[in-house]
Amino acid sequence: MSKVLSIINKYELTKYDQATKGGVSNLKINQNPNFGTHNTSPRSGGIEYIVIHYVGATGTAKNNIDYYNQRSTTQASADFYVGFEGEIWQYNPNPKARYCWAVGGGRQSSQGGSLYGVARNANSVSIEMCVRNKGNKNANSKDWYFEQATINSAIELTKYLMKLYGVPVSRVIRHFDVNGKYCPGVYGWNSASGSESAWSDFKKKIGSGAAATPTTPTQPTTAKKYYRVRKTWTDAASQKGAFENYDNAKACADQNKGYKVFDWNGKQVYPAAAFRPYQVRVEITDLNIRTGPGTGYAKTQHIPVGTYTIVEEANGKGATKWGRLKSGAGWISLDYVKRV
Ligand SMILES: [Zn+2]
């Protein structure tokens, strides 16, 4: 348990951003570090449904990713896992290219199953929600429950995927709707449990604020910094999305041929445009020079006030961007300098 906690702390997994309304998403989605295509197949058709599940066991989101990476013959997997703190792990790095084995198999009960044979692995993506248990682990036992953070994060992830893949609220379904499996097998989440109130609430929440129609996202009025995915900076109508998290913006650009990532100044940051050294002015007296791009690297000295040439940029902890000094002295945060 302490090891899991230390992993969570290490990656700051509890710090996920809430997606904001108007098509702007800043969800932090942790990527599978070891995907080996286990328990997936190549996808040739489109993504038409988003299927919600419960894990049915009490492991963390990352535990599940690790587990399915190791199992070549489990014949089960899901695209996304949402953990107890709301952290999100993506098992399948490119759901457009491959699909997971999450909803296959025959009818599991006489209930649900309204979309049996219609919603399939080949035309859906699946979200597994991690779940707690107080004793009885039978499906639909009242001892199963979700952490609120898990529900909240699953709502934001679903809204994000609805927009990304163009899936309407009506096609956000449960495993229960596919083949009658009691999944999510939590009281309130399927009619066989005696109540569907929690599921109704979930559906209501993904319906509000989700940009299901491909309109141009609203420009944020705050001073927040977004990475925008467009064909060109000036072609604002081509925008696929705006992200606080660079990796999510990059993933969006990767999935849309001909699209690039631009920063808040309209500068193309992905694919990398050819870098040209430039000069910056340092006006403060306590800006650290570090041995690498990030606050995790040792500081060597304060940089004297003056004008310096930056010969390389990098992303790293503690600053929006880090710059390498031409002198070879090290790296500085570019948040405290002015470009000249
Ligand atoms: Zn399921």
Coordinates of C-alpha atoms and ligand atoms in Angstrom, one line a residue:
M1 CA 0.0 0.0 0.0
S2 CA 2.7 2.4 0.9
K3 CA 4.4 1.6 -2.3
V4 CA 1.3 2.5 -4.2
L5 CA 1.0 5.7 -2.3
S6 CA 4.6 6.6 -3.1
I7 CA 3.9 6.0 -6.7
I8 CA 0.9 8.2 -6.5
N9 CA 2.9 10.9 -4.9
K10 CA 5.8 10.6 -7.3
Y11 CA 3.5 11.3 -10.3
E12 CA 1.3 13.8 -8.5
L13 CA -1.6 11.7 -9.6
T14 CA -4.0 13.4 -7.2
K15 CA -3.5 16.6 -9.0
Y16 CA -5.8 16.3 -12.0
D17 CA -7.4 19.3 -13.6
Q18 CA -11.1 19.7 -14.1
A19 CA -12.1 20.0 -17.7
T20 CA -13.8 23.3 -18.2
K21 CA -16.9 24.0 -20.3
G22 CA -16.8 25.0 -23.9
G23 CA -14.7 22.3 -25.3
V24 CA -11.6 23.1 -23.3
S25 CA -10.1 20.1 -21.6
N26 CA -7.2 20.0 -19.3
L27 CA -7.6 16.5 -17.9
K28 CA -4.4 14.8 -16.9
I29 CA -4.3 11.4 -18.6
N30 CA -1.5 9.2 -17.6
Q31 CA -0.2 7.0 -20.4
N32 CA 0.6 3.3 -20.2
P33 CA 4.4 3.1 -20.0
N34 CA 4.5 -0.6 -21.3
F35 CA 1.7 -1.2 -23.8
G36 CA 2.3 -4.4 -25.7
T37 CA -1.1 -4.8 -27.5
H38 CA -2.1 -7.6 -25.1
N39 CA -5.9 -8.1 -25.1
T40 CA -6.6 -5.7 -28.0
S41 CA -7.3 -6.0 -31.7
P42 CA -6.7 -3.6 -34.6
R43 CA -9.7 -1.4 -35.1
S44 CA -11.0 -0.7 -38.7
G45 CA -14.3 1.0 -38.0
G46 CA -15.3 4.1 -36.0
I47 CA -15.8 4.7 -32.3
E48 CA -19.6 5.0 -31.8
Y49 CA -20.1 4.1 -28.1
I50 CA -18.5 4.9 -24.8
V51 CA -19.0 2.0 -22.3
I52 CA -18.8 2.5 -18.5
H53 CA -17.7 -0.3 -16.2
Y54 CA -16.7 -1.0 -12.6
V55 CA -13.5 -2.9 -12.1
G56 CA -15.2 -5.5 -9.9
A57 CA -12.0 -5.8 -7.8
T58 CA -10.4 -3.4 -5.5
G59 CA -7.1 -2.6 -7.2
T60 CA -5.9 0.9 -8.3
A61 CA -6.1 2.2 -11.8
K62 CA -2.3 1.8 -12.2
N63 CA -2.5 -1.8 -10.8
N64 CA -5.0 -2.6 -13.6
I65 CA -2.7 -1.2 -16.2
D66 CA 0.2 -3.2 -14.9
Y67 CA -1.9 -6.3 -14.7
Y68 CA -3.2 -6.2 -18.2
N69 CA 0.3 -5.4 -19.6
Q70 CA 1.5 -8.7 -18.3
R71 CA -1.4 -10.9 -19.3
S72 CA -1.4 -12.0 -22.9
T73 CA -4.3 -14.4 -22.5
T74 CA -6.6 -12.7 -20.0
Q75 CA -8.9 -11.8 -22.8
A76 CA -10.1 -8.7 -21.0
S77 CA -8.9 -5.1 -21.0
A78 CA -10.3 -1.5 -21.2
D79 CA -9.1 1.7 -22.7
F80 CA -9.2 3.8 -19.6
Y81 CA -9.0 3.2 -15.8
V82 CA -10.2 5.9 -13.3
G83 CA -8.7 5.5 -9.9
F84 CA -9.7 6.3 -6.3
E85 CA -8.2 9.7 -6.3
G86 CA -9.7 10.5 -9.7
E87 CA -6.4 9.7 -11.4
I88 CA -6.8 8.5 -15.0
W89 CA -4.6 5.8 -16.7
Q90 CA -4.9 5.1 -20.4
Y91 CA -4.2 1.4 -21.1
N92 CA -4.7 1.6 -24.9
P93 CA -2.5 4.4 -26.3
N94 CA -4.5 4.8 -29.5
P95 CA -8.2 3.7 -29.3
K96 CA -8.6 4.8 -33.0
A97 CA -6.1 2.2 -34.1
R98 CA -6.9 -0.7 -31.7
Y99 CA -9.8 -1.7 -29.5
C100 CA -9.9 -3.4 -26.2
W101 CA -11.7 -6.6 -25.2
A102 CA -14.2 -5.2 -22.7
V103 CA -17.8 -6.0 -23.7
G104 CA -17.6 -9.3 -25.7
G105 CA -19.1 -12.6 -24.8
G106 CA -22.8 -13.7 -24.6
R107 CA -25.8 -12.4 -22.7
Q108 CA -24.9 -12.5 -19.0
S109 CA -28.5 -12.1 -17.5
S110 CA -32.0 -11.7 -18.7
Q111 CA -31.9 -8.0 -17.7
G112 CA -30.2 -5.1 -19.6
G113 CA -28.7 -6.0 -22.9
S114 CA -30.8 -3.6 -24.9
L115 CA -27.8 -3.0 -27.2
Y116 CA -26.7 -6.6 -27.5
G117 CA -25.1 -7.2 -30.9
V118 CA -25.2 -3.5 -31.6
A119 CA -22.6 -2.0 -29.3
R120 CA -19.5 -4.2 -29.6
N121 CA -15.8 -4.0 -28.7
A122 CA -15.1 -3.1 -32.3
N123 CA -17.2 0.1 -32.2
S124 CA -16.7 1.3 -28.6
V125 CA -14.2 2.5 -26.1
S126 CA -14.4 1.5 -22.4
I127 CA -13.9 3.3 -19.2
E128 CA -13.3 1.2 -16.0
M129 CA -14.0 2.9 -12.7
C130 CA -12.1 1.6 -9.7
V131 CA -14.3 0.6 -6.8
R132 CA -14.3 0.0 -3.0
N133 CA -15.9 -2.8 -1.2
K134 CA -16.9 -3.2 2.5
G135 CA -17.4 -7.0 2.5
N136 CA -19.7 -8.8 0.0
K137 CA -18.0 -8.9 -3.4
N138 CA -21.0 -10.3 -5.3
A139 CA -22.0 -8.0 -8.2
N140 CA -24.7 -5.6 -7.1
S141 CA -24.0 -6.2 -3.4
K142 CA -24.5 -3.0 -1.5
D143 CA -20.9 -3.3 -0.2
W144 CA -19.6 -1.9 -3.4
Y145 CA -19.2 1.9 -3.7
F146 CA -17.4 4.5 -5.8
E147 CA -15.3 7.3 -4.3
Q148 CA -16.7 10.6 -5.3
A149 CA -13.4 11.6 -6.9
T150 CA -13.7 8.5 -9.1
I151 CA -17.2 9.5 -10.3
N152 CA -16.2 13.1 -10.9
S153 CA -13.2 12.2 -12.9
A154 CA -15.1 9.6 -14.9
I155 CA -17.6 12.3 -15.8
E156 CA -14.9 14.6 -17.0
L157 CA -13.1 11.8 -18.9
T158 CA -16.4 10.8 -20.6
K159 CA -17.1 14.4 -21.6
Y160 CA -13.6 14.7 -23.1
L161 CA -13.9 11.4 -25.0
M162 CA -17.4 12.4 -26.3
K163 CA -15.9 15.4 -27.8
L164 CA -12.8 13.7 -29.1
Y165 CA -14.7 10.9 -30.8
G166 CA -18.0 12.7 -31.5
V167 CA -20.1 10.4 -29.3
P168 CA -23.5 11.8 -28.2
V169 CA -24.8 11.4 -24.6
S170 CA -27.3 8.7 -25.9
R171 CA -24.4 6.5 -26.8
V172 CA -22.7 6.6 -23.5
I173 CA -23.8 3.3 -22.1
R174 CA -23.0 0.6 -19.5
H175 CA -21.6 -2.8 -19.9
F176 CA -25.1 -3.8 -18.5
D177 CA -26.7 -2.3 -21.6
V178 CA -24.5 -4.4 -23.9
N179 CA -25.0 -7.9 -22.6
G180 CA -26.8 -7.7 -19.2
K181 CA -23.6 -8.1 -17.1
Y182 CA -24.1 -6.5 -13.7
C183 CA -21.5 -3.9 -14.6
P184 CA -21.2 -1.4 -13.0
G185 CA -22.4 -3.9 -10.3
V186 CA -22.9 -1.1 -7.8
Y187 CA -26.2 -0.2 -6.2
G188 CA -27.8 2.6 -8.1
W189 CA -25.9 1.9 -11.3
N190 CA -28.1 -0.7 -13.0
S191 CA -31.8 -1.7 -12.7
A192 CA -31.0 -5.2 -11.5
S193 CA -29.4 -3.6 -8.4
G194 CA -32.8 -2.1 -7.4
S195 CA -32.0 1.5 -8.5
E196 CA -30.6 3.4 -11.4
S197 CA -30.4 6.8 -9.7
A198 CA -26.6 7.0 -9.7
W199 CA -26.4 6.1 -13.4
S200 CA -29.2 8.7 -14.2
D201 CA -27.2 11.3 -12.3
F202 CA -24.0 10.4 -14.2
K203 CA -25.9 10.7 -17.6
K204 CA -27.3 14.1 -16.5
K205 CA -23.8 15.4 -15.6
I206 CA -22.1 14.3 -18.9
G207 CA -25.0 16.0 -20.7
S208 CA -24.3 19.4 -19.2
G209 CA -21.4 21.3 -20.6
A210 CA -20.2 18.5 -22.9
A211 CA -19.5 19.9 -26.4
A212 CA -21.1 17.1 -28.3
T213 CA -21.4 19.1 -31.5
P214 CA -18.2 20.1 -33.3
T215 CA -18.5 23.8 -32.9
T216 CA -15.5 26.0 -32.4
P217 CA -14.6 25.9 -28.7
T218 CA -15.3 29.0 -26.7
Q219 CA -12.2 31.1 -26.1
P220 CA -11.4 31.1 -22.5
T221 CA -11.8 34.4 -20.8
T222 CA -9.3 33.7 -18.1
A223 CA -5.6 34.2 -18.4
K224 CA -5.1 30.4 -18.5
K225 CA -2.6 29.1 -20.9
Y226 CA -3.9 26.6 -23.4
Y227 CA -2.2 24.5 -26.1
R228 CA -4.5 24.6 -29.1
V229 CA -4.7 21.9 -31.8
R230 CA -5.3 23.5 -35.2
K231 CA -4.2 23.1 -38.8
T232 CA -2.7 26.5 -38.7
W233 CA -2.7 29.2 -36.0
T234 CA -4.8 31.6 -38.2
D235 CA -7.3 28.9 -39.1
A236 CA -9.2 29.1 -35.7
A237 CA -12.2 27.3 -37.1
S238 CA -10.1 24.1 -37.6
Q239 CA -9.5 23.9 -33.8
K240 CA -9.9 20.3 -32.5
G241 CA -9.5 21.3 -28.9
A242 CA -7.6 23.3 -26.3
F243 CA -5.6 21.7 -23.5
E244 CA -3.7 22.8 -20.4
N245 CA -1.8 19.6 -20.6
Y246 CA 0.7 19.5 -23.4
D247 CA 0.7 15.7 -23.7
N248 CA -3.0 15.6 -24.2
A249 CA -2.8 18.3 -27.0
K250 CA 0.0 16.3 -28.6
A251 CA -2.1 13.1 -28.5
C252 CA -5.0 15.0 -30.1
A253 CA -2.7 16.2 -32.9
D254 CA -1.3 12.7 -33.4
Q255 CA -4.9 11.4 -34.0
N256 CA -5.8 14.1 -36.5
K257 CA -3.6 14.1 -39.6
G258 CA -2.3 17.6 -40.6
Y259 CA -2.9 19.1 -37.2
K260 CA -0.4 20.9 -35.0
V261 CA -0.1 22.1 -31.5
F262 CA 0.2 25.8 -30.9
D263 CA 1.0 27.5 -27.6
W264 CA -0.9 30.5 -26.2
N265 CA 1.2 32.9 -28.2
G266 CA 0.4 31.1 -31.5
K267 CA 3.9 29.5 -31.7
Q268 CA 3.9 26.0 -33.1
V269 CA 5.3 23.7 -30.5
Y270 CA 4.4 20.3 -32.1
P271 CA 5.7 18.9 -34.4
A272 CA 8.7 20.9 -33.4
A273 CA 9.4 23.8 -35.7
A274 CA 13.1 24.4 -36.3
F275 CA 14.5 26.1 -33.2
R276 CA 16.4 29.4 -33.6
P277 CA 18.4 30.7 -30.6
Y278 CA 17.1 34.0 -29.2
Q279 CA 18.1 36.4 -26.5
V280 CA 16.4 37.1 -23.2
R281 CA 16.7 39.8 -20.6
V282 CA 17.1 38.8 -16.9
E283 CA 16.0 41.6 -14.6
I284 CA 15.6 39.8 -11.3
T285 CA 18.5 39.0 -9.0
D286 CA 17.5 35.6 -7.6
L287 CA 16.8 33.5 -10.7
N288 CA 18.6 30.1 -10.3
I289 CA 20.7 28.4 -12.9
R290 CA 20.2 24.7 -12.7
T291 CA 22.0 21.7 -14.1
G292 CA 19.0 20.6 -16.1
P293 CA 15.5 21.7 -17.2
G294 CA 13.5 21.4 -14.0
T295 CA 13.4 22.2 -10.4
G296 CA 14.5 18.7 -9.7
Y297 CA 17.9 19.5 -11.0
A298 CA 20.5 21.1 -8.7
K299 CA 20.9 24.9 -8.6
T300 CA 24.4 26.2 -9.2
Q301 CA 24.1 30.0 -8.7
H302 CA 21.9 33.0 -9.3
I303 CA 22.2 34.3 -12.8
P304 CA 23.4 37.9 -12.8
V305 CA 21.1 40.6 -14.3
G306 CA 21.9 40.9 -18.0
T307 CA 21.1 39.6 -21.5
Y308 CA 21.6 36.0 -22.4
T309 CA 21.2 33.7 -25.4
I310 CA 19.0 30.7 -25.2
V311 CA 20.1 27.8 -27.4
E312 CA 17.5 25.2 -26.5
E313 CA 14.1 24.9 -24.9
A314 CA 12.7 22.0 -22.9
N315 CA 9.7 21.1 -20.8
G316 CA 10.3 20.4 -17.1
K317 CA 9.0 20.6 -13.6
G318 CA 8.5 24.0 -12.0
A319 CA 8.3 26.2 -15.1
T320 CA 6.2 26.6 -18.2
K321 CA 9.4 26.3 -20.2
W322 CA 13.1 25.9 -19.5
G323 CA 15.9 27.5 -21.6
R324 CA 19.5 26.3 -21.9
L325 CA 22.2 29.1 -21.7
K326 CA 24.6 29.4 -24.6
S327 CA 27.5 29.8 -22.1
G328 CA 27.0 26.2 -21.0
A329 CA 26.3 27.3 -17.5
G330 CA 23.0 25.4 -17.3
W331 CA 19.2 26.0 -17.6
I332 CA 16.9 28.8 -16.4
S333 CA 13.2 29.1 -16.1
L334 CA 11.8 31.2 -18.9
D335 CA 8.9 32.4 -16.8
Y336 CA 11.0 35.1 -15.3
V337 CA 12.8 36.5 -18.3
K338 CA 11.8 38.8 -21.1
R339 CA 12.5 37.9 -24.7
V340 CA 14.4 40.7 -26.5
Ligands
ZN1 ZN -17.8 -4.4 -17.4

